[in-house]
Tab-separated table of C-alpha atoms in Angstrom:
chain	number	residue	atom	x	y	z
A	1	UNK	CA	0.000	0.000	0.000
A	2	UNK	CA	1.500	3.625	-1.029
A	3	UNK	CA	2.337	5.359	2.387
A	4	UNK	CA	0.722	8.294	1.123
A	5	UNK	CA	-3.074	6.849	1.866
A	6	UNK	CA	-2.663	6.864	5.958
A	7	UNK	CA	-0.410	9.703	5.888
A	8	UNK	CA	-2.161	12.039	3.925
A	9	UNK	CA	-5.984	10.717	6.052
A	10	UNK	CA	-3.873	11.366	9.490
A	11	UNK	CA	-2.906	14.876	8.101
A	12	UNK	CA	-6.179	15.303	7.289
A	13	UNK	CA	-7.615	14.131	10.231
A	14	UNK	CA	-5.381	15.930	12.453
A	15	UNK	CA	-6.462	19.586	10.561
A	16	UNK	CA	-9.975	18.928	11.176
A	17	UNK	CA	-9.442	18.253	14.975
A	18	UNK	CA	-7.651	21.150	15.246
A	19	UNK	CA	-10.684	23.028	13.285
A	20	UNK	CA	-12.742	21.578	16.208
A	21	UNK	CA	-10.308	22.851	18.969
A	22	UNK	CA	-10.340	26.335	17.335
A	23	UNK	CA	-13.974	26.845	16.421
A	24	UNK	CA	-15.965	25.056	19.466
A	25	UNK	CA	-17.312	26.680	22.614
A	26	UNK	CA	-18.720	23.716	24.601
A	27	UNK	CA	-15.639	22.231	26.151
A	28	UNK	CA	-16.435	18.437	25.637
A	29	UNK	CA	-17.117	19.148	22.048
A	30	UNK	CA	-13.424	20.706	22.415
A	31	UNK	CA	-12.100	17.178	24.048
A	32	UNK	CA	-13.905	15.276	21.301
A	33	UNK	CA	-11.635	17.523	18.717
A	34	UNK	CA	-8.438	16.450	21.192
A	35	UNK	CA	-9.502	12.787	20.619
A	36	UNK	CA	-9.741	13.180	16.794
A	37	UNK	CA	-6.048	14.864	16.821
A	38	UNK	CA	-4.842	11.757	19.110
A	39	UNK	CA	-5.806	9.079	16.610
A	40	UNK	CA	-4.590	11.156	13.634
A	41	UNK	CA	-1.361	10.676	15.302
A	42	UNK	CA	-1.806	6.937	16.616
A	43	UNK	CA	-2.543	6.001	12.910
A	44	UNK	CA	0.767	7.910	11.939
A	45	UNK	CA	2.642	5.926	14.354
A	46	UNK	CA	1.203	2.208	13.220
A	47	UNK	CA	1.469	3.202	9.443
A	48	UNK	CA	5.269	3.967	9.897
A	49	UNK	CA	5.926	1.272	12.210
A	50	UNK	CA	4.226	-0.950	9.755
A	51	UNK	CA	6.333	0.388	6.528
A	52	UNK	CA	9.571	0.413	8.788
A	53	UNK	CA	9.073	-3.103	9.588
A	54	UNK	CA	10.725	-2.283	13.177
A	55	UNK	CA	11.844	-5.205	14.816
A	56	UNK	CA	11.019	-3.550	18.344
A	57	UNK	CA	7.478	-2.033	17.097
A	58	UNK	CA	8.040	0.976	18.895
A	59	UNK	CA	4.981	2.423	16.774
A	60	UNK	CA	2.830	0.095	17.686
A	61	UNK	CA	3.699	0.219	21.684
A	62	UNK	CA	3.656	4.135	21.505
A	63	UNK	CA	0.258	3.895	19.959
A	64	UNK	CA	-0.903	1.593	22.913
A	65	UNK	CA	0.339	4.207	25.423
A	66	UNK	CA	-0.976	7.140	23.393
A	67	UNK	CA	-4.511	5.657	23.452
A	68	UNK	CA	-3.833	4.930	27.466
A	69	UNK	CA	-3.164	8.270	28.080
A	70	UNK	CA	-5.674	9.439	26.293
A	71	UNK	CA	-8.350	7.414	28.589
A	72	UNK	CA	-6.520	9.334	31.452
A	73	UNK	CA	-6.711	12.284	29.707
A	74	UNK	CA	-10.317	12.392	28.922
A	75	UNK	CA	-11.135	11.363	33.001
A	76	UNK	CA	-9.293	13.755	34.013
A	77	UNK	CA	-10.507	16.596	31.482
A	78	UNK	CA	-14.071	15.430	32.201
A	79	UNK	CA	-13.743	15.530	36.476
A	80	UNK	CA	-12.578	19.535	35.139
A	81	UNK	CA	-15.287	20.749	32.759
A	82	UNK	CA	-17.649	19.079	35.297
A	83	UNK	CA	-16.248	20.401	38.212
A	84	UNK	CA	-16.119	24.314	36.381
A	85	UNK	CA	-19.576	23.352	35.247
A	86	UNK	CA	-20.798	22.735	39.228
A	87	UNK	CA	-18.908	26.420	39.750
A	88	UNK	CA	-20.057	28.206	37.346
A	89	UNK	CA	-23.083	27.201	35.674
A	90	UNK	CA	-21.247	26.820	32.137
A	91	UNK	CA	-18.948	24.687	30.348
A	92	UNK	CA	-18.468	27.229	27.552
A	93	UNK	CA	-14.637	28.058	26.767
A	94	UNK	CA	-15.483	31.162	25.908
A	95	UNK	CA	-16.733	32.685	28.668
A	96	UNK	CA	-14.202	31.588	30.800
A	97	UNK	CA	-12.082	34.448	31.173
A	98	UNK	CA	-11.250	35.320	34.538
A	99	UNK	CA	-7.585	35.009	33.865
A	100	UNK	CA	-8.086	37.622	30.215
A	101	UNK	CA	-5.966	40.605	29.710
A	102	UNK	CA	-8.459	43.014	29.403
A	103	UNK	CA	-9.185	45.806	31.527
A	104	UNK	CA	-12.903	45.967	31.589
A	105	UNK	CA	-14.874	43.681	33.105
A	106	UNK	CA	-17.975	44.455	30.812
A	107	UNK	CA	-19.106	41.261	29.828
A	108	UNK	CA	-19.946	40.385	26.560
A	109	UNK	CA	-23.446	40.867	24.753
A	110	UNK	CA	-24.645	37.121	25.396
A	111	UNK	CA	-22.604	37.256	28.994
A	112	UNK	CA	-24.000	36.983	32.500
A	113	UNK	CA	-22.354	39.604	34.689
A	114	UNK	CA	-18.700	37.908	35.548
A	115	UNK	CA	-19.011	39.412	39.251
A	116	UNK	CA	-21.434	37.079	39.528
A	117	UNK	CA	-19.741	33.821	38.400
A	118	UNK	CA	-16.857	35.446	40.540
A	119	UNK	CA	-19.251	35.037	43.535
A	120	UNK	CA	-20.909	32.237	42.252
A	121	UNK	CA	-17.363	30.501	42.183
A	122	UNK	CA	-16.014	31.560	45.517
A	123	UNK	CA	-19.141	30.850	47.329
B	1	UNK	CA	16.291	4.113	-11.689
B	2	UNK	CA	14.670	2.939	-8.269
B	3	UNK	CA	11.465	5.387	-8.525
B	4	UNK	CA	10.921	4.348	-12.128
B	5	UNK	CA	11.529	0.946	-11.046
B	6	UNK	CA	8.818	1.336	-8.187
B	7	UNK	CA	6.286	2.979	-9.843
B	8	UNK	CA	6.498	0.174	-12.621
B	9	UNK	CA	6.330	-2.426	-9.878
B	10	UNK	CA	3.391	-0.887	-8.096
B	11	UNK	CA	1.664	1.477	-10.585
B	12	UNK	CA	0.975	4.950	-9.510
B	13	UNK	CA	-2.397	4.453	-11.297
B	14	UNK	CA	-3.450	1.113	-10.675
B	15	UNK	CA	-4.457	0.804	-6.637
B	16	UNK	CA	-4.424	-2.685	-4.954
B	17	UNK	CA	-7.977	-4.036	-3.190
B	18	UNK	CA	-6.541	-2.932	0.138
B	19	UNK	CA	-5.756	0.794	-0.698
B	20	UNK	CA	-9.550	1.138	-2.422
B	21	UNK	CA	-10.272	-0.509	0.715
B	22	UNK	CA	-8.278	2.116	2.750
B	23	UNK	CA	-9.398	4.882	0.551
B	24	UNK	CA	-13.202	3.967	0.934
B	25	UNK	CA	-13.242	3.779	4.893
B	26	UNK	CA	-10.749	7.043	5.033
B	27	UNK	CA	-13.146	9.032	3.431
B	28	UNK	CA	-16.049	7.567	6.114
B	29	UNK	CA	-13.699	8.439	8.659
B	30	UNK	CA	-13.125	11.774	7.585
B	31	UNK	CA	-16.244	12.673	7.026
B	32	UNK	CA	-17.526	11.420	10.177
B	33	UNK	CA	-14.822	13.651	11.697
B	34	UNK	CA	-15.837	16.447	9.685
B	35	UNK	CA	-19.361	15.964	11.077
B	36	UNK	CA	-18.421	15.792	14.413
B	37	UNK	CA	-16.939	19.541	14.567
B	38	UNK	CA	-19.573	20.855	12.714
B	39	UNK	CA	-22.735	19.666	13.676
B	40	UNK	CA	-24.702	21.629	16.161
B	41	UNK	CA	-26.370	18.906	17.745
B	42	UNK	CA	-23.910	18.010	20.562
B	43	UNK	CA	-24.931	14.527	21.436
B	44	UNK	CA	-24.728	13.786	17.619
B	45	UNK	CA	-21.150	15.085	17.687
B	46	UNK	CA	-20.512	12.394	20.170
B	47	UNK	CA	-22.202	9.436	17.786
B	48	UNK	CA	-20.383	10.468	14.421
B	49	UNK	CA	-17.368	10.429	16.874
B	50	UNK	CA	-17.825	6.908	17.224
B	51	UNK	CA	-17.923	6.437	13.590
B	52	UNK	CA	-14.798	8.341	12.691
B	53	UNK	CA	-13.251	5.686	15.832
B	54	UNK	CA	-14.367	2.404	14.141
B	55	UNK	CA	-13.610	3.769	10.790
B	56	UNK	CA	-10.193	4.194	12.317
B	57	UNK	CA	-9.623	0.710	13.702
B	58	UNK	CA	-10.992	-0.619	10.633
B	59	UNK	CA	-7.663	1.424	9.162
B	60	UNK	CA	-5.469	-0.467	11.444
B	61	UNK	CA	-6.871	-3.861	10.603
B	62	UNK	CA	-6.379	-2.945	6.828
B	63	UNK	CA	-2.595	-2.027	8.057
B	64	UNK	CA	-2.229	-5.478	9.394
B	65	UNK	CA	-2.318	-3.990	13.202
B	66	UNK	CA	-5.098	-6.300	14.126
B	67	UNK	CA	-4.121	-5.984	18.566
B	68	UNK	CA	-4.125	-2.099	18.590
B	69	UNK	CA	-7.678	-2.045	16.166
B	70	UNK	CA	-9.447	-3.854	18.950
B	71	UNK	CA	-7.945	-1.878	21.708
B	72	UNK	CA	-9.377	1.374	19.882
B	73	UNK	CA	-12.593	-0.444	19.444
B	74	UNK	CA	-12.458	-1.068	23.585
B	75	UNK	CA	-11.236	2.060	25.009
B	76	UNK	CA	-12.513	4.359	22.420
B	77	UNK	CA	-15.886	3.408	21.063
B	78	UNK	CA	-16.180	1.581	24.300
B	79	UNK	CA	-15.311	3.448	27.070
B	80	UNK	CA	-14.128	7.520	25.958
B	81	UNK	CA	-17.288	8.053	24.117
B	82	UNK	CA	-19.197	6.600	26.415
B	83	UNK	CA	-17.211	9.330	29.456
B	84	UNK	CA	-18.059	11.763	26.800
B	85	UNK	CA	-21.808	11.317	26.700
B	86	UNK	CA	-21.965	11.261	30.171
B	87	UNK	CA	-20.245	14.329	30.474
B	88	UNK	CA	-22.685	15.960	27.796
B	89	UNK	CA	-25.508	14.150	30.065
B	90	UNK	CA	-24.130	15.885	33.021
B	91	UNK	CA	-23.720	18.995	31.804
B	92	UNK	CA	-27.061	19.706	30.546
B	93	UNK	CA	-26.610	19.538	27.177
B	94	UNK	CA	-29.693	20.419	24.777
B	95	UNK	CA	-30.369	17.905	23.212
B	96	UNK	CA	-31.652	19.732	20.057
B	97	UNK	CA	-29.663	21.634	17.970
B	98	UNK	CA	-28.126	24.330	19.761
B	99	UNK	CA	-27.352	27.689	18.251
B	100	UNK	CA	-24.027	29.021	19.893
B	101	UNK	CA	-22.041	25.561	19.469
B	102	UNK	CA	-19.595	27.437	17.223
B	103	UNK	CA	-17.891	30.340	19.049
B	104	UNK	CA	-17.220	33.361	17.412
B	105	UNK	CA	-13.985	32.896	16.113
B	106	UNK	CA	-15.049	30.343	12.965
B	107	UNK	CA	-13.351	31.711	10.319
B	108	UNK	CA	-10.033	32.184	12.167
B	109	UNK	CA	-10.072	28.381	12.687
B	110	UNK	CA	-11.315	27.504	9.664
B	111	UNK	CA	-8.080	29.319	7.654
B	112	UNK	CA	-5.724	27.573	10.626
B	113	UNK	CA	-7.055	24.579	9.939
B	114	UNK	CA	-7.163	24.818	6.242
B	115	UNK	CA	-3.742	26.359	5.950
B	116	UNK	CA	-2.177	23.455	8.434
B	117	UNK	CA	-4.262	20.953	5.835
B	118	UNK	CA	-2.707	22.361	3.067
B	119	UNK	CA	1.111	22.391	4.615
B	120	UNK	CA	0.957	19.023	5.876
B	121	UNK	CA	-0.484	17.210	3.088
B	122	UNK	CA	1.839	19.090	0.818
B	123	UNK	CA	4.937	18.118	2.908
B	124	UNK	CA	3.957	14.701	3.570
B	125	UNK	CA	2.979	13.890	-0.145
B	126	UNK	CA	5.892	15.425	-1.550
B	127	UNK	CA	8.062	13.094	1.111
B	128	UNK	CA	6.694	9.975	0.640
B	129	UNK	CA	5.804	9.911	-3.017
B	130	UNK	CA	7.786	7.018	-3.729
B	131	UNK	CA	7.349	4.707	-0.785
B	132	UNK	CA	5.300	1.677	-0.318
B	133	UNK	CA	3.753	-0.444	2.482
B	134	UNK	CA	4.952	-3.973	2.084
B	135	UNK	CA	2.000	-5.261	4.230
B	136	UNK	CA	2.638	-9.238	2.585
B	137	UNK	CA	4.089	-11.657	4.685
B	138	UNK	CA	3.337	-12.408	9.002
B	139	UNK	CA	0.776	-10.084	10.095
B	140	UNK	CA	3.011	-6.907	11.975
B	141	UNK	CA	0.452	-6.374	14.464
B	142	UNK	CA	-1.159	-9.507	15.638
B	143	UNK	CA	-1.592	-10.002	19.336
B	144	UNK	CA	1.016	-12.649	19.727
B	145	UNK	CA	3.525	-9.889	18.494
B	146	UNK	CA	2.601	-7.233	20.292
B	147	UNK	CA	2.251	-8.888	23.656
B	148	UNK	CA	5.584	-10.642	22.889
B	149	UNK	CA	6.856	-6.708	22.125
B	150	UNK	CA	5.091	-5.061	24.870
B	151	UNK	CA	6.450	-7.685	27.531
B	152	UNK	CA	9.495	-7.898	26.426
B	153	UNK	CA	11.212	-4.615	25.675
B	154	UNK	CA	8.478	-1.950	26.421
B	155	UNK	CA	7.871	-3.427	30.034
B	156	UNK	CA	9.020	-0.641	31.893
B	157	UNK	CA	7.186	2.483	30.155
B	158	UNK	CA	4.443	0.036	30.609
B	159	UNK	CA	4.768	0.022	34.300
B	160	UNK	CA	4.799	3.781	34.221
B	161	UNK	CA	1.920	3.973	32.191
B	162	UNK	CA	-0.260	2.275	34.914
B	163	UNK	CA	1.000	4.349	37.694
B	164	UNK	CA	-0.237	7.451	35.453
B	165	UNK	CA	-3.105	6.046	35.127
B	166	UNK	CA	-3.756	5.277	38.962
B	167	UNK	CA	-2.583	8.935	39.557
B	168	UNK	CA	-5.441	9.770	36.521
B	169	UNK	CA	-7.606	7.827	38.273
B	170	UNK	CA	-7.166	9.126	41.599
B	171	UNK	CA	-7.046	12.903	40.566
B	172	UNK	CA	-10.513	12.799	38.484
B	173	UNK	CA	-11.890	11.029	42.152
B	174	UNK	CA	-10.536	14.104	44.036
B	175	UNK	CA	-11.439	16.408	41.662
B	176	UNK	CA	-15.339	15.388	41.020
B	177	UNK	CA	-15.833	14.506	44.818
B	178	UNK	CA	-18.406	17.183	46.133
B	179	UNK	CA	-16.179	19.121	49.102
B	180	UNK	CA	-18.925	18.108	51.851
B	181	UNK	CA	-15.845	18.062	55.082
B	182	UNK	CA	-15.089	21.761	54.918
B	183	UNK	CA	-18.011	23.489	54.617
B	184	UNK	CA	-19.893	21.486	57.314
């Protein structure tokens, strides 16, 4: 098989995860887009291990540990967004910007107040 | 001589059974995957994300990695989506089609993510025009090897690998518990 076919679908694959990452505001949409970008690179790693014909499968084994650390990965990202969504009442990226660089607090047009999701957090 | 003698050998033009194979279930895959980030009805995103998964370990059985295909079967389709639905569950997530899935900044992703397509398929075509998959022979991938593999050499990283995972394990615990003890 040409080694262009799973290259070229894990390049592929890998652009539109990163689309997701970009352009979604629910954050488990965004860890769905992670899990896309993961397997573009798992199937990478067995399509060169299988064209290399390594005698330790290295591409193989990292692809096992890739996919367990993506399991841990996803636990742990889920405990978060549910944990900010028992704070604050949201689990959208976007409006989680306590930490932003901007001056005013002004929310934005859709926006609850952020003092409140300040107090809501604290409390 | 060697590209000439390549191409001749395995025809540029004339695709084997298992690349039409590979070709027909990439192009599920990917559009599954394209459906997932753009659909607006979340819990959908989650069951095309299961079809871009299978079409995936269908991939690695077509590249002969029959051991690691199953394990993305089990811990993918079986058990991430599954964390992921119950996160949408939990969550609240409308399950209609909700308006403000998208944030604002579409565009700006879509040209990232169009210009990174564009690079990387570029570079990697242009590097590996010329090389082939010998997948004849033993099968690379069957369980037998890769337990052999994983045992033998890879033993250690393995050992890591389920300490992280108790650690991942035990931090998602602490993290979702509900902090009853200090507030009385």
């Amino acid at each position: 098989m040409h080694l262009a076919y799973p290259a070229v679908l894990a390049a592929l694959l890998f652009s539109v995860g990163l689309y997701g990452v970009l352009a979604r505001r629910n954050a488990i949409l965004v860890l769905m887009s992670v899990e896309l970008m993961l397997n573009a690179v798992n199937l990478n790693l067995v399509a060169f291990d299988v064209w290399l014909r390594d005698t330790l499968h290295a591409g193989q084994a990292l692809t096992l540990f890739t996919i367990a650390i993506a399991a841990a990965e996803i636990g742990i990202g889920l405990a978060i967004v549910l944990m900010v969504y028992r704070n604050r009442g949201t689990s959208d990226v976007d409006r989680l910007r306590d930490t932003s660089e901007t001056d005013d607090e002004t929310p934005t047009a859709d926006g609850t107040p952020s003092a409140d999701e300040k107090a809501e957090a604290t409390a | 001589m060697s590209l000439a003698a390549q191409a001749a050998g395995h025809g540029f033009l004339s695709p084997t059974g298992v690349e039409i194979a590979f070709l027909l279930v990439g192009l599920v895959t990917l559009g599954a995957a394209l459906v997932t980030v753009t659909t607006r009805q979340l819990v959908h995103a989650a069951l095309w994300l299961v079809v871009a998964l299978g079409g995936l370990a269908v991939e690695y059985l077509l590249l002969t990695a029959e051991f690691i295909a199953w394990v993305q079967v089990l811990i993918y389709v079986g058990s991430v989506v599954v964390l992921l639905l119950f996160g949408l569950m939990l969550t609240k997530a409308p399950i209609g089609r909700s308006p403000d899935a998208d944030s604002g900044n579409r565009p700006v992703a879509l040209a990232v993510a169009l210009a990174a397509a564009a690079a990387l398929v570029w570079v990697v075509v242009d590097a590996f025009r010329t090389t082939w998959i010998d997948l004849d022979g033993p099968a690379q991938g069957s369980t037998r090897v890769s337990g052999e593999i994983l045992f033998r050499h890879w033993v250690l990283p393995f050992e890591a690998l389920s300490v992280l995972l108790l650690a991942a394990l035990v931090g998602a615990i602490v993290l979702s518990r509900k902090k009853n003890g200090e507030e009385g």
